[in-house]
């Protein structure tokens, strides 16, 4: 086996923002959104039961804040695309959790936060099911060793 025989996958970012994947070697791979924000798959949640909380504001005054209790996921809208061989779809973790049988859904994992606490990147991708395109241990060793041994000639 050589590094040339390993099949790479195409990541399709179905989140509304770029995914900055910080690799162990210091490189940052940016995967831009594949769709406009209004076409990004999102959870549709039922209203549930309405109640409210009295929340103290910075000025000490109470503000009534509505709370929805018991809302349930009713759909993903727009729907997720069908799986495509050789492709993984990057989605929000809560979206992937609604389709745990899908081996093509991944999410940004091991998040990196900036000075203000906002997510600025990730060090890995997470998955509920082992991606069909996941590398074998032998392939990982070959790639991380810088190319590995050449295939013996016949």
C-alpha positions as a printed Julia matrix, in Angstrom:
154×3 Matrix{Float64}:
   0.0    0.0    0.0
   1.25   3.49  -0.78
  -0.09   6.95  -0.01
  -1.12   7.18  -3.68
  -3.65   4.35  -3.27
  -5.52   5.97  -0.37
  -8.81   7.54  -1.45
  -9.51  10.97  -0.07
 -13.0   12.3    0.56
 -14.65  15.57  -0.32
 -16.0   17.51   2.67
 -19.2   19.49   2.02
 -19.82  22.16   4.65
 -23.55  22.42   5.37
 -23.1   24.93   8.22
 -23.6   28.69   7.76
 -19.96  29.54   8.53
 -16.49  28.46   7.39
 -15.01  25.51   9.28
 -11.35  26.16  10.17
  -9.73  22.79  10.8
  -6.45  23.25  12.72
  -4.18  20.31  11.87
  -1.48  18.85  14.13
   1.26  20.06  11.76
   0.16  23.7   12.19
  -1.75  24.06   8.92
  -5.3   25.39   8.93
  -7.7   24.01   6.34
 -10.75  26.22   5.78
 -13.87  24.56   4.41
 -16.28  27.23   3.22
 -20.07  26.82   3.37
 -21.45  24.98   0.35
 -24.87  26.66   0.51
 -26.3   30.08   1.29
 -27.34  30.46   4.94
 -31.06  30.08   4.16
 -30.36  26.62   2.64
 -28.44  25.22   5.64
 -30.21  22.23   7.29
 -31.62  23.25  10.68
 -33.79  21.59  13.29
 -37.48  22.43  13.35
 -38.68  22.33  16.95
 -42.29  22.32  18.11
 -43.36  25.14  20.4
 -43.92  23.08  23.51
 -45.58  24.62  26.54
 -45.1   28.35  27.11
 -43.96  29.75  30.45
 -41.68  32.6   31.51
 -38.85  33.58  33.82
 -38.27  36.93  35.51
 -34.63  37.7   34.72
 -32.71  40.48  36.46
 -31.09  42.83  33.99
 -27.84  44.76  34.52
 -29.84  47.67  35.91
 -31.51  45.42  38.49
 -34.9   45.59  36.8
 -36.72  42.32  36.13
 -37.47  41.41  32.54
 -39.95  38.72  31.57
 -38.29  36.16  29.28
 -40.46  33.55  27.51
 -39.45  29.9   27.96
 -40.67  27.03  25.78
 -40.84  23.76  27.7
 -40.93  20.35  26.08
 -40.38  21.36  22.48
 -39.58  18.39  20.24
 -37.62  18.09  17.04
 -40.16  17.63  14.28
 -37.98  17.86  11.17
 -34.75  19.01   9.57
 -35.4   21.83   7.11
 -34.28  21.92   4.45
 -33.76  18.14   4.48
 -30.25  16.7    4.53
 -28.92  15.72   1.12
 -28.69  12.03   0.33
 -25.33  10.39   1.07
 -22.81  10.66  -1.77
 -19.95   8.15  -2.05
 -16.61   9.8   -1.3
 -18.23  12.72   0.53
 -18.81  13.69   4.15
 -21.31  16.39   5.05
 -20.28  18.78   7.84
 -23.35  19.74   9.86
 -24.15  21.03  13.34
 -23.8   18.33  15.97
 -27.48  18.65  16.93
 -28.44  18.02  13.3
 -26.19  14.93  13.06
 -27.71  13.62  16.31
 -31.09  13.39  14.57
 -29.68  10.96  11.98
 -27.28   8.67  13.94
 -27.54   5.97  11.27
 -25.89   8.24   8.68
 -22.18   7.49   8.23
 -21.61  10.59   6.09
 -22.4   13.23   8.74
 -19.62  14.87  10.76
 -19.41  18.02  12.89
 -16.63  20.32  14.11
 -15.16  18.79  17.28
 -12.44  19.7   19.8
 -13.4   23.34  19.36
 -10.93  26.23  19.58
 -12.23  29.46  21.09
 -10.85  32.95  20.55
 -10.27  35.73  23.08
 -13.97  36.53  23.34
 -15.03  32.9   23.76
 -16.33  32.5   20.21
 -15.5   29.37  18.25
 -12.72  30.15  15.75
 -11.88  26.63  14.64
 -11.63  22.97  15.54
  -8.92  20.33  15.81
 -11.04  17.4   14.65
 -14.34  16.29  13.21
 -16.8   14.23  15.25
 -19.23  11.56  14.03
 -22.05   9.49  15.56
 -21.23   6.56  13.25
 -17.85   5.57  11.85
 -17.67   7.29   8.45
 -17.69   4.83   5.55
 -14.62   6.65   4.23
 -12.69   6.41   7.54
  -9.08   5.37   7.15
  -7.81   2.07   8.48
  -5.08   2.07  11.15
  -2.61   0.98   8.46
  -3.56   3.93   6.23
  -3.24   6.38   9.14
   0.22   5.03   9.95
   1.24   5.25   6.3
   0.08   8.85   5.94
   1.5   10.09   9.23
   4.86   8.42   8.55
   5.36  10.55   5.46
   4.52   8.17   2.67
   5.44   4.76   4.02
   6.81   1.87   2.05
   6.25   1.35  -1.63
   4.19  -1.57  -2.88
   6.4   -4.52  -3.82
   6.64  -4.92  -7.56
   5.16  -8.05  -9.08
